[in-house]
Amino acid sequence: MRSSWYKSVSSVFGLRPRIRGLLFFIVGVVALVTILAPLTSNSYDSSTSSTLVPNIYSNYRRIKEQAAVDYLDLRSLSLGASLKEFPLCGKERESYVPCYNITGNLLAGLQEGEELDRHCEFEREKERCVVRPPRDYKIPLRWPLGRDIIWSGNVKITKDQFLSSGTVTTRLMLLEENQITFHSEDGLVFDGVKDYARQIAEMIGLGSDTEFAQAGVRTVLDIGCGFGSFGAHLVSLKLMPICIAEYEATGSQVQLALERGLPAMIGNFFSKQLPYPALSFDMVHCAQCGTTWDIKDAMLLLEVDRVLKPGGYFVLTSPTNKAQGNVPDTKKTSISTRVDELSKKICWSLTAQQDETFLWQKTVDSSCYSSRSQASIPLCKDGDSVPYYHPLVPCISGTTSKRWIPIQNRSAVAGTTSAGLEIHGKSALRNYWSLLTPLIFSDHPKRPGDEDPLPPFNMIRNVMDMNARFGNLNAALLDEGKSAWVMNVVPVKARNTLPIILDRGFAGVLHDWCEPFPTYPRTYDMLHANELLTHLSSERCSLMDLFLEMDRILRPEGWVVLSDKVGVIEMARALAARVRWESRVIDLQDGSDQRLLVCQKPFLKK
């Protein structure tokens, strides 16, 4: 079904030019009066002493003004006028990440860790412009070489930060003139990543880390992942680790991991839940991640319990003799001791301990919670709300979920069947897969519109599916044997299929595309979206801001593939020109009004 916007534009196109122009004039005047009318009828906005109300009022007015600009640009587009390219941003925006303004958050009164969280509500309006790469930016090396060698100019890390990162990091990394080299696992000495992973496997009761999948461990949430060495080893074992770490202006763990081609995103839970449903991960890992687990009534540990599946594991590696907090030495206890005391209240059991590594396992029996003492942590009244950056809760989640399936007993994707997944979209990919492969996934991909292949060669490693549904693009990549991983994004106002995606062993996250995505610039090689633009047209999101955000997170020479109705695709093609993408519209020739828009981002050198 076509959107109401598209139908209205189509109906206007069908009128005579004079009547059409008159209607556009009348609609334009009415829209501008409605959108830009001064809000002077309510004196509360100007007189309140609250910090939040002026920000909310300012954001609301900014959205209305932005909608007016969008309307005028779309009107020009519908009349056939050419739209100007967005200007290029200045140097200060090269590494800009929206919604993470620590200084602004402090000025807004946030503290006790909340200033480090994501706060899009305090985001100030900035000039619409195209973010340029740094002067010494280079196209990443092809995987798997790019896993071990990255260009130092592509990440924001200083030499002092590198040298102060500790003996373990300097043993695993080597900073050369213009490269950062990560030692492969074959060259690691004792206590290296490979030995560490084998130690965890033995603590679970396995003979080797190659048996993780046999124990039900496929997805791992790695909190504070350092520079991704543990995640890189898990990827080599065909597991799916997702690194989360707080925003860092320089020396970012997330930026380095993504530059290496490893799944990662900015995320922490000082005050808000992670954007994942309950019972999402088979293992949660924290190796000196800097989290104090017993603060805030243990809500940080309860958040780990929320996202951990039944029978899943929590791995904590922390020096046993390092105590935290400004308390007398006689009362200081190690982090692991305090976690163990709390674990008994949430039906965890300490399975094993070796050296400084502790392993807890979440119960597989949901009746455990009802048999606890009355003084234990209460159970949440789980509803149908989507956990999109909600405040942390002081209760235990997921105990009544239909997805309460121990990881050791999991034999199929919960909530659907393989046949159902096929019906819901995987077969549709086959209709245009043969068209995309010569353009993007060959060894010598063509740029859209060019006859002969041009360098650089195929660099597709980090892929984002912006409207993932059941993760079928991810499945198609695996079926084709492509060495790529996919961040499967489920829009918050769409059907929440993220549990199915995670149960398939894929990476994924919930996100509202009316807001920026929590990642650094130039971190994805390919963006894919099937009918996302049609979906967002009903949410009053700015499609122009969406295209600028897509350009921000896309690497130079990266690809964008949009699938949507023909009218929406033509509009998207005009917006692609504004961000300087080369583009081509492809007719699937299947009798439908679906079209593909294949775009490539140019390398804008200084």
Coordinates of C-alpha atoms in Angstrom, one line a residue:
M1 CA 0.0 0.0 0.0
R2 CA 1.4 3.4 -0.9
S3 CA 1.9 6.0 1.7
S4 CA -0.5 8.9 2.0
W5 CA 2.3 11.3 1.2
Y6 CA 3.1 9.5 -2.0
K7 CA -0.6 9.3 -3.0
S8 CA -1.1 13.0 -2.4
V9 CA 2.0 13.9 -4.5
S10 CA 0.9 11.5 -7.3
S11 CA -2.6 13.0 -7.4
V12 CA -1.1 16.5 -7.7
F13 CA 1.2 15.4 -10.5
G14 CA -1.9 14.4 -12.4
L15 CA -3.4 17.9 -12.5
R16 CA -2.9 20.6 -15.1
P17 CA 0.2 22.8 -14.4
R18 CA -1.7 26.0 -13.4
I19 CA -4.0 24.1 -11.0
R20 CA -1.1 22.2 -9.7
G21 CA 0.9 25.3 -8.9
L22 CA -2.1 26.9 -7.2
L23 CA -2.6 23.9 -5.0
F24 CA 1.0 23.8 -4.0
F25 CA 0.9 27.5 -3.2
I26 CA -2.2 27.1 -1.0
V27 CA -0.9 23.9 0.7
G28 CA 2.5 25.6 1.3
V29 CA 0.9 28.7 2.9
V30 CA -1.2 26.6 5.2
A31 CA 1.7 24.3 6.2
L32 CA 4.1 27.2 6.9
V33 CA 1.5 29.0 9.0
T34 CA 0.7 25.8 11.0
I35 CA 4.4 24.9 11.5
L36 CA 5.9 28.3 12.2
A37 CA 3.1 29.8 14.2
P38 CA 4.7 31.5 17.3
L39 CA 3.9 29.6 20.5
T40 CA 3.0 32.7 22.7
S41 CA -0.2 31.5 24.1
N42 CA 1.4 29.6 27.0
S43 CA 3.4 31.7 29.4
Y44 CA 4.6 28.6 31.3
D45 CA 7.4 27.9 28.8
S46 CA 9.1 31.2 29.5
S47 CA 8.6 31.4 33.2
T48 CA 9.3 27.9 34.4
S49 CA 12.5 27.3 36.4
S50 CA 12.9 23.7 35.4
T51 CA 16.0 22.7 33.4
L52 CA 14.2 20.2 31.3
V53 CA 11.2 22.3 30.1
P54 CA 13.3 24.9 28.1
N55 CA 15.2 22.0 26.5
I56 CA 12.0 20.2 25.5
Y57 CA 10.5 23.5 24.3
S58 CA 13.6 24.3 22.3
N59 CA 13.7 20.8 20.7
Y60 CA 10.0 20.9 19.9
R61 CA 10.3 24.3 18.1
R62 CA 13.4 23.1 16.3
I63 CA 11.5 20.0 15.0
K64 CA 8.8 22.2 13.7
E65 CA 11.2 24.5 12.0
Q66 CA 13.0 21.5 10.6
A67 CA 9.7 20.1 9.3
A68 CA 9.1 23.4 7.4
V69 CA 12.5 23.1 5.7
D70 CA 11.9 19.5 4.8
Y71 CA 8.5 20.5 3.3
L72 CA 10.0 23.2 1.2
D73 CA 12.8 20.9 -0.1
L74 CA 10.3 18.1 -0.8
R75 CA 8.1 20.6 -2.6
S76 CA 11.0 21.6 -4.8
L77 CA 11.8 18.0 -5.5
S78 CA 8.2 17.2 -6.5
L79 CA 8.3 20.2 -8.9
G80 CA 11.4 18.9 -10.6
A81 CA 13.8 21.5 -9.2
S82 CA 17.3 20.4 -8.5
L83 CA 18.4 20.4 -4.8
K84 CA 21.7 21.8 -3.7
E85 CA 24.4 19.5 -2.2
F86 CA 24.8 19.8 1.5
P87 CA 28.0 21.7 2.5
L88 CA 31.0 19.9 3.9
C89 CA 31.5 20.0 7.7
G90 CA 34.5 21.5 9.3
K91 CA 37.4 19.7 11.0
E92 CA 35.6 19.7 14.4
R93 CA 33.0 17.3 13.1
E94 CA 35.4 14.6 11.8
S95 CA 34.8 12.4 14.8
Y96 CA 31.5 13.8 16.0
V97 CA 29.1 11.4 17.7
P98 CA 25.6 12.9 18.3
C99 CA 23.8 12.5 21.7
Y100 CA 27.1 12.1 23.6
N101 CA 27.8 15.6 24.8
I102 CA 29.3 15.1 28.3
T103 CA 29.8 18.8 28.9
G104 CA 26.3 19.6 27.9
N105 CA 24.9 16.8 30.1
L106 CA 26.8 18.1 33.1
L107 CA 25.4 21.5 32.5
A108 CA 21.9 20.0 32.4
G109 CA 22.5 18.7 35.9
L110 CA 23.3 15.0 35.1
Q111 CA 25.8 13.3 37.4
E112 CA 26.8 10.0 39.0
G113 CA 27.5 8.4 35.7
E114 CA 24.3 9.6 33.9
E115 CA 26.3 12.3 32.1
L116 CA 28.1 9.4 30.2
D117 CA 24.8 7.9 29.0
R118 CA 23.1 8.7 25.7
H119 CA 21.0 11.8 25.8
C120 CA 19.5 12.8 22.5
E121 CA 17.0 15.1 24.2
F122 CA 19.8 17.6 25.0
E123 CA 21.2 17.6 21.4
R124 CA 21.5 21.1 20.1
E125 CA 20.7 21.9 16.5
K126 CA 23.7 21.8 14.2
E127 CA 24.3 22.8 10.6
R128 CA 23.3 20.2 8.1
C129 CA 26.5 19.2 6.5
V130 CA 28.5 16.2 5.2
V131 CA 31.1 14.8 7.6
R132 CA 34.5 14.5 5.9
P133 CA 37.2 12.0 6.8
P134 CA 40.5 13.2 8.5
R135 CA 43.3 14.3 6.2
D136 CA 45.3 11.1 6.7
Y137 CA 42.4 8.7 6.4
K138 CA 42.9 5.6 4.3
I139 CA 40.6 2.8 3.0
P140 CA 40.8 -0.1 5.5
L141 CA 42.7 -3.2 4.5
R142 CA 40.8 -6.1 3.3
W143 CA 39.6 -8.7 5.8
P144 CA 41.1 -10.7 7.5
L145 CA 44.3 -8.6 7.1
G146 CA 42.3 -5.6 8.3
R147 CA 41.6 -7.5 11.6
D148 CA 45.3 -7.4 12.5
I149 CA 46.5 -4.1 10.9
I150 CA 44.6 -0.8 10.8
W151 CA 45.7 2.7 9.8
S152 CA 46.4 4.9 12.8
G153 CA 44.9 7.9 11.0
N154 CA 41.5 6.2 10.8
V155 CA 41.1 6.2 14.6
K156 CA 41.4 8.9 17.1
I157 CA 44.0 7.7 19.6
T158 CA 47.1 9.6 20.8
K159 CA 50.5 8.1 21.3
D160 CA 50.3 8.9 25.0
Q161 CA 47.0 7.0 25.3
F162 CA 48.6 4.0 23.6
L163 CA 51.6 4.0 25.9
S164 CA 49.5 4.3 29.0
S165 CA 47.1 1.5 28.1
G166 CA 49.0 -1.1 30.1
T167 CA 51.4 -4.0 29.6
V168 CA 48.8 -6.4 28.2
T169 CA 47.7 -3.9 25.5
T170 CA 51.3 -3.1 24.5
R171 CA 52.0 -6.8 24.3
L172 CA 49.0 -7.2 21.9
M173 CA 49.5 -4.0 19.9
L174 CA 52.3 -2.3 18.1
L175 CA 52.1 1.3 17.0
E176 CA 54.2 2.0 13.9
E177 CA 54.5 5.1 11.8
N178 CA 51.1 5.0 10.3
Q179 CA 49.7 1.6 11.4
I180 CA 48.6 -0.2 14.5
T181 CA 49.4 -3.9 14.4
F182 CA 47.6 -6.4 16.6
H183 CA 49.4 -9.7 17.2
S184 CA 47.7 -12.7 15.9
E185 CA 46.6 -15.4 18.4
D186 CA 49.3 -17.8 17.1
G187 CA 52.0 -15.5 18.4
L188 CA 50.6 -14.8 21.9
V189 CA 52.6 -15.8 24.9
F190 CA 51.1 -17.6 27.9
D191 CA 48.2 -15.7 29.4
G192 CA 47.3 -14.5 25.9
V193 CA 43.8 -14.4 24.5
K194 CA 43.8 -18.0 23.2
D195 CA 44.8 -19.4 26.6
Y196 CA 42.3 -17.1 28.3
A197 CA 39.4 -18.4 26.1
R198 CA 40.5 -22.0 26.7
Q199 CA 40.5 -21.3 30.5
I200 CA 36.9 -20.1 30.4
A201 CA 35.9 -23.2 28.4
E202 CA 37.5 -25.5 31.0
M203 CA 35.7 -23.6 33.7
I204 CA 32.4 -24.4 31.9
G205 CA 33.5 -28.0 31.7
L206 CA 34.5 -28.2 28.1
G207 CA 37.7 -29.6 26.7
S208 CA 38.5 -26.7 24.4
D209 CA 37.2 -23.3 23.4
T210 CA 36.2 -24.8 20.1
E211 CA 33.3 -26.5 22.0
F212 CA 31.6 -23.3 23.1
A213 CA 28.8 -23.8 20.6
Q214 CA 28.2 -27.3 21.9
A215 CA 27.5 -25.8 25.4
G216 CA 25.0 -23.4 23.9
V217 CA 27.3 -20.4 23.8
R218 CA 26.9 -18.5 20.5
T219 CA 26.3 -14.9 21.3
V220 CA 28.6 -13.0 23.8
L221 CA 28.1 -9.5 25.2
D222 CA 31.6 -8.2 25.8
I223 CA 31.4 -5.2 28.2
G224 CA 34.4 -2.8 27.9
C225 CA 36.1 -4.9 25.2
G226 CA 39.5 -3.1 25.2
F227 CA 40.8 -3.1 21.7
G228 CA 38.8 -6.2 20.6
S229 CA 41.4 -9.0 21.0
F230 CA 39.0 -11.4 22.9
G231 CA 36.2 -10.6 20.4
A232 CA 38.6 -11.3 17.5
H233 CA 39.4 -14.7 18.9
L234 CA 35.6 -15.5 19.4
V235 CA 35.0 -14.5 15.8
S236 CA 37.6 -17.0 14.7
L237 CA 35.6 -19.6 16.6
K238 CA 32.5 -18.6 14.6
L239 CA 30.8 -17.1 17.6
M240 CA 29.1 -13.7 17.6
P241 CA 30.6 -11.3 20.2
I242 CA 29.1 -7.8 20.5
C243 CA 31.4 -5.2 22.2
I244 CA 29.8 -2.4 24.1
A245 CA 31.7 0.4 25.8
E246 CA 31.0 3.9 26.9
Y247 CA 31.6 6.9 24.6
E248 CA 35.2 8.1 24.5
A249 CA 36.3 11.2 22.6
T250 CA 39.7 9.6 22.0
G251 CA 41.1 6.1 22.3
S252 CA 37.7 4.6 21.9
Q253 CA 37.4 0.8 22.3
V254 CA 34.3 0.7 20.1
Q255 CA 36.0 2.7 17.3
L256 CA 39.1 0.5 17.3
A257 CA 37.0 -2.7 17.4
L258 CA 34.8 -1.6 14.4
E259 CA 37.9 -0.5 12.5
R260 CA 39.2 -4.1 12.9
G261 CA 35.9 -5.4 11.5
L262 CA 34.5 -6.6 14.8
P263 CA 30.9 -6.1 16.0
A264 CA 30.7 -3.2 18.4
M265 CA 28.6 -0.2 19.4
I266 CA 28.6 2.6 22.0
G267 CA 26.6 1.5 25.1
N268 CA 26.7 1.5 28.8
F269 CA 24.1 1.1 31.6
F270 CA 24.9 3.6 34.3
S271 CA 21.3 4.7 34.4
K272 CA 19.5 3.2 31.4
Q273 CA 18.8 -0.3 30.1
L274 CA 20.6 -1.5 27.1
P275 CA 18.6 -1.6 23.9
Y276 CA 18.1 -5.4 24.0
P277 CA 15.1 -7.4 25.0
A278 CA 15.3 -9.7 28.1
L279 CA 17.0 -13.1 27.6
S280 CA 19.2 -12.0 24.7
F281 CA 22.8 -13.3 25.2
D282 CA 24.4 -16.7 26.1
M283 CA 27.3 -15.1 27.9
V284 CA 28.2 -11.7 29.3
H285 CA 31.9 -11.0 29.7
C286 CA 33.7 -8.4 31.8
A287 CA 37.5 -8.4 31.9
Q288 CA 38.5 -5.5 34.1
C289 CA 35.7 -3.5 32.5
G290 CA 35.7 -0.9 35.2
T291 CA 32.1 -1.5 36.4
T292 CA 31.3 -1.3 40.1
W293 CA 28.6 -4.0 40.2
D294 CA 27.2 -3.5 43.7
I295 CA 26.1 0.2 43.4
K296 CA 22.6 1.5 42.8
D297 CA 21.0 -1.4 44.7
A298 CA 22.7 -3.8 42.4
M299 CA 20.7 -2.6 39.4
L300 CA 23.8 -2.9 37.1
L301 CA 24.1 -6.6 37.9
L302 CA 20.3 -6.9 37.5
E303 CA 20.7 -5.5 34.0
V304 CA 23.2 -8.2 33.2
D305 CA 20.7 -10.8 34.5
R306 CA 18.0 -9.3 32.4
V307 CA 19.9 -9.7 29.1
L308 CA 21.4 -13.1 30.1
K309 CA 19.6 -16.2 28.9
P310 CA 18.6 -19.1 31.2
G311 CA 21.7 -21.3 31.8
G312 CA 23.9 -18.5 30.4
Y313 CA 27.2 -17.5 31.9
F314 CA 28.6 -14.3 33.5
V315 CA 32.4 -14.1 33.3
L316 CA 34.2 -11.6 35.5
T317 CA 38.0 -11.2 35.4
S318 CA 39.2 -8.8 38.1
P319 CA 42.1 -8.7 40.5
T320 CA 40.9 -10.3 43.7
N321 CA 43.0 -8.0 45.9
K322 CA 41.7 -4.8 44.3
A323 CA 39.0 -3.2 46.4
Q324 CA 37.0 -0.2 45.5
G325 CA 35.3 2.6 47.4
N326 CA 36.4 5.0 50.1
V327 CA 35.8 2.7 53.1
P328 CA 38.2 1.5 55.8
D329 CA 40.5 -1.3 54.7
T330 CA 38.9 -3.7 57.2
K331 CA 35.6 -3.4 55.4
K332 CA 36.9 -3.5 51.8
T333 CA 36.0 -6.6 49.8
S334 CA 36.9 -7.6 46.3
I335 CA 34.5 -7.0 43.4
S336 CA 34.1 -10.7 42.9
T337 CA 33.1 -11.3 46.5
R338 CA 30.4 -8.6 46.4
V339 CA 29.1 -10.0 43.1
D340 CA 29.0 -13.5 44.6
E341 CA 27.0 -12.2 47.6
L342 CA 24.5 -10.6 45.2
S343 CA 24.3 -13.6 42.9
K344 CA 22.7 -15.8 45.5
K345 CA 19.7 -13.4 45.5
I346 CA 19.1 -13.7 41.8
C347 CA 19.5 -17.5 41.4
W348 CA 23.1 -17.5 40.0
S349 CA 25.6 -20.1 41.1
L350 CA 29.4 -19.7 41.2
T351 CA 30.4 -22.5 38.9
A352 CA 34.2 -22.1 38.9
Q353 CA 37.1 -19.9 39.7
Q354 CA 40.6 -19.9 38.3
D355 CA 43.1 -17.3 39.2
E356 CA 41.4 -13.9 38.8
T357 CA 38.5 -15.2 36.6
F358 CA 35.1 -16.1 38.1
L359 CA 32.3 -17.9 36.3
W360 CA 28.6 -17.7 37.4
Q361 CA 25.8 -19.5 35.7
K362 CA 22.2 -18.3 35.6
T363 CA 19.6 -20.7 36.8
V364 CA 17.7 -22.8 34.2
D365 CA 14.7 -23.3 36.5
S366 CA 12.4 -20.3 36.7
S367 CA 10.8 -21.7 39.8
C368 CA 14.0 -20.9 41.7
Y369 CA 12.8 -17.3 42.1
S370 CA 9.6 -18.3 43.9
S371 CA 11.5 -20.4 46.4
R372 CA 13.8 -17.6 47.6
S373 CA 13.3 -15.8 50.9
Q374 CA 10.9 -12.9 51.0
A375 CA 13.9 -10.5 51.5
S376 CA 15.2 -11.3 48.1
I377 CA 15.1 -9.0 45.1
P378 CA 11.5 -8.8 43.7
L379 CA 10.4 -10.0 40.3
C380 CA 9.5 -7.4 37.6
K381 CA 6.0 -7.2 36.2
D382 CA 7.1 -7.7 32.7
G383 CA 4.9 -6.1 30.1
D384 CA 5.1 -5.6 26.3
S385 CA 7.1 -2.4 26.4
V386 CA 10.3 -2.3 24.2
P387 CA 13.4 -1.8 26.4
Y388 CA 14.7 1.2 24.5
Y389 CA 17.0 3.1 26.9
H390 CA 14.4 2.8 29.8
P391 CA 15.6 3.5 33.3
L392 CA 17.3 0.6 35.1
V393 CA 14.9 -1.4 37.3
P394 CA 15.5 -2.8 40.8
C395 CA 13.8 -6.2 40.0
I396 CA 14.4 -9.4 38.1
S397 CA 13.1 -9.5 34.5
G398 CA 12.1 -12.2 32.0
T399 CA 11.1 -14.9 34.5
T400 CA 7.6 -15.4 32.9
S401 CA 8.8 -15.0 29.3
K402 CA 7.8 -17.6 26.7
R403 CA 11.5 -17.4 25.6
W404 CA 12.7 -18.9 28.9
I405 CA 14.6 -21.7 27.2
P406 CA 18.0 -22.8 28.6
I407 CA 20.8 -22.3 26.2
Q408 CA 21.8 -26.0 26.6
N409 CA 18.3 -27.1 25.4
R410 CA 17.9 -24.8 22.5
S411 CA 17.3 -26.7 19.3
A412 CA 15.4 -24.2 17.1
V413 CA 14.6 -20.5 16.8
A414 CA 12.0 -19.6 19.4
G415 CA 8.8 -18.1 18.2
T416 CA 9.0 -19.2 14.5
T417 CA 10.1 -21.9 12.2
S418 CA 12.6 -22.1 9.3
A419 CA 9.7 -22.2 6.9
G420 CA 8.2 -19.1 8.5
L421 CA 11.5 -17.3 8.2
E422 CA 11.6 -18.2 4.5
I423 CA 8.1 -16.8 3.9
H424 CA 8.9 -13.6 5.8
G425 CA 11.6 -12.4 3.4
K426 CA 14.6 -14.6 2.8
S427 CA 13.2 -15.7 -0.6
A428 CA 12.7 -12.1 -1.6
L429 CA 16.4 -11.5 -1.4
R430 CA 17.0 -14.0 -4.1
N431 CA 15.1 -11.7 -6.6
Y432 CA 17.9 -9.2 -6.6
W433 CA 20.9 -10.9 -5.1
S434 CA 22.3 -11.7 -8.5
L435 CA 22.1 -8.0 -9.3
L436 CA 24.0 -6.9 -6.2
T437 CA 26.8 -9.4 -6.3
P438 CA 28.6 -8.1 -9.4
L439 CA 28.3 -4.5 -8.0
I440 CA 29.3 -5.0 -4.4
F441 CA 30.5 -8.5 -3.5
S442 CA 32.8 -9.4 -6.3
D443 CA 36.5 -9.0 -6.1
H444 CA 36.4 -6.1 -8.6
P445 CA 33.1 -4.3 -7.9
K446 CA 31.8 -1.8 -10.3
R447 CA 30.8 1.7 -9.3
P448 CA 27.1 2.4 -10.1
G449 CA 27.0 3.6 -13.7
D450 CA 30.5 2.6 -14.7
E451 CA 31.2 -0.1 -17.3
D452 CA 34.6 -1.3 -16.1
P453 CA 35.7 -2.3 -12.6
L454 CA 37.6 0.3 -10.7
P455 CA 39.6 0.1 -7.4
P456 CA 39.5 -0.2 -4.5
F457 CA 38.6 -3.8 -4.4
N458 CA 35.7 -5.2 -2.3
M459 CA 36.0 -4.0 1.3
I460 CA 32.7 -5.2 2.6
R461 CA 33.1 -6.4 6.2
N462 CA 30.9 -4.3 8.5
V463 CA 27.3 -4.4 7.3
M464 CA 24.2 -2.8 8.8
D465 CA 20.7 -3.9 8.0
M466 CA 18.6 -0.8 9.0
N467 CA 15.3 -2.7 8.9
A468 CA 16.4 -6.2 9.6
R469 CA 13.0 -7.9 10.3
F470 CA 14.1 -11.6 10.8
G471 CA 17.8 -11.1 9.9
N472 CA 17.4 -12.7 6.4
L473 CA 20.1 -10.5 4.8
N474 CA 22.4 -11.8 7.5
A475 CA 21.4 -15.3 6.6
A476 CA 21.9 -14.7 2.9
L477 CA 25.4 -13.4 3.4
L478 CA 26.3 -16.5 5.4
D479 CA 24.7 -18.7 2.7
E480 CA 26.9 -17.0 0.1
G481 CA 30.0 -17.5 2.2
K482 CA 30.7 -13.8 2.5
S483 CA 33.2 -12.8 5.2
A484 CA 30.9 -10.1 6.6
W485 CA 29.0 -9.6 9.8
V486 CA 25.7 -7.7 10.1
M487 CA 24.3 -5.3 12.7
N488 CA 20.6 -6.2 12.4
V489 CA 18.7 -3.1 13.5
V490 CA 15.0 -3.4 14.4
P491 CA 13.2 0.0 14.5
V492 CA 11.5 0.5 17.8
K493 CA 8.1 1.2 16.3
A494 CA 8.2 -1.9 14.1
R495 CA 7.3 -5.4 15.1
N496 CA 10.0 -6.4 17.7
T497 CA 11.7 -9.3 15.9
L498 CA 15.0 -8.8 17.7
P499 CA 14.6 -11.8 20.0
I500 CA 14.3 -14.0 16.9
I501 CA 17.4 -12.4 15.3
L502 CA 19.4 -12.9 18.5
D503 CA 18.2 -16.5 18.9
R504 CA 19.5 -17.2 15.4
G505 CA 23.0 -16.3 16.7
F506 CA 23.2 -12.9 14.9
A507 CA 24.1 -9.5 16.2
G508 CA 21.3 -7.0 16.5
V509 CA 19.9 -4.0 18.4
L510 CA 16.8 -1.9 18.8
H511 CA 17.0 1.7 17.4
D512 CA 14.8 4.7 16.7
W513 CA 15.8 6.0 13.2
C514 CA 14.5 9.5 14.1
E515 CA 17.7 9.6 16.2
P516 CA 21.4 9.1 15.4
F517 CA 22.9 5.6 15.7
P518 CA 25.3 5.1 18.6
T519 CA 28.5 4.7 16.7
Y520 CA 31.5 6.7 15.4
P521 CA 31.8 8.1 11.9
R522 CA 33.0 5.9 9.1
T523 CA 32.4 2.5 10.8
Y524 CA 30.2 0.6 8.3
D525 CA 31.1 -0.6 4.8
M526 CA 27.5 -1.2 3.6
L527 CA 24.0 -0.1 4.7
H528 CA 20.9 -2.0 3.6
A529 CA 17.3 -0.9 4.2
N530 CA 14.2 -2.7 2.9
E531 CA 11.1 -0.4 3.0
L532 CA 12.6 1.6 5.9
L533 CA 11.8 4.9 4.2
T534 CA 8.1 4.0 3.8
H535 CA 8.1 3.0 7.4
L536 CA 9.6 6.3 8.6
S537 CA 7.3 8.4 6.5
S538 CA 4.6 7.7 8.9
E539 CA 6.7 8.7 11.9
R540 CA 7.4 12.2 10.8
C541 CA 11.2 11.7 10.8
S542 CA 13.4 13.9 8.7
L543 CA 14.6 11.8 5.8
M544 CA 17.2 14.4 5.0
D545 CA 18.7 14.0 8.5
L546 CA 18.5 10.2 8.0
F547 CA 20.6 10.4 4.9
L548 CA 23.2 12.7 6.6
E549 CA 23.3 10.2 9.5
M550 CA 23.8 7.3 7.0
D551 CA 26.6 9.2 5.3
R552 CA 28.2 9.9 8.7
I553 CA 28.5 6.2 9.7
L554 CA 29.3 5.0 6.2
R555 CA 33.0 4.6 5.2
P556 CA 34.3 6.3 2.1
E557 CA 33.8 4.1 -0.9
G558 CA 31.0 2.3 1.1
W559 CA 27.7 1.1 -0.3
V560 CA 24.0 1.8 0.3
V561 CA 21.3 -0.5 -0.9
L562 CA 17.7 0.7 -0.5
S563 CA 14.7 -1.3 -1.5
D564 CA 11.3 0.5 -1.6
K565 CA 8.4 1.6 -3.8
V566 CA 9.2 3.5 -7.0
G567 CA 8.0 6.9 -5.8
V568 CA 10.0 6.6 -2.5
I569 CA 13.1 5.5 -4.4
E570 CA 13.0 8.5 -6.7
M571 CA 12.8 10.8 -3.7
A572 CA 15.7 8.9 -2.1
R573 CA 17.7 9.2 -5.3
A574 CA 17.5 13.0 -5.1
L575 CA 18.5 13.0 -1.4
A576 CA 21.4 10.7 -2.3
A577 CA 22.6 13.4 -4.7
R578 CA 22.6 15.9 -1.9
V579 CA 25.1 13.9 0.1
R580 CA 27.2 13.4 -3.1
W581 CA 26.5 9.7 -3.5
E582 CA 26.7 8.1 -6.9
S583 CA 23.5 6.2 -7.5
R584 CA 21.6 3.8 -9.8
V585 CA 18.0 2.8 -9.8
I586 CA 17.4 -0.9 -10.6
D587 CA 14.1 -2.3 -11.8
L588 CA 13.7 -5.9 -10.5
Q589 CA 11.5 -6.6 -13.5
D590 CA 9.2 -8.8 -11.5
G591 CA 6.0 -6.8 -12.2
S592 CA 6.0 -5.0 -8.9
D593 CA 6.5 -1.4 -8.1
Q594 CA 9.6 -2.2 -6.0
R595 CA 12.9 -0.7 -7.0
L596 CA 16.5 -0.9 -5.8
L597 CA 18.6 2.2 -5.2
V598 CA 22.3 1.2 -5.2
C599 CA 24.6 4.0 -4.1
Q600 CA 28.3 4.4 -3.4
K601 CA 29.8 7.1 -1.2
P602 CA 32.8 8.9 -2.7
F603 CA 36.1 9.4 -1.0
L604 CA 36.2 13.2 -0.4
K605 CA 39.8 13.9 0.0
K606 CA 41.1 17.2 1.4

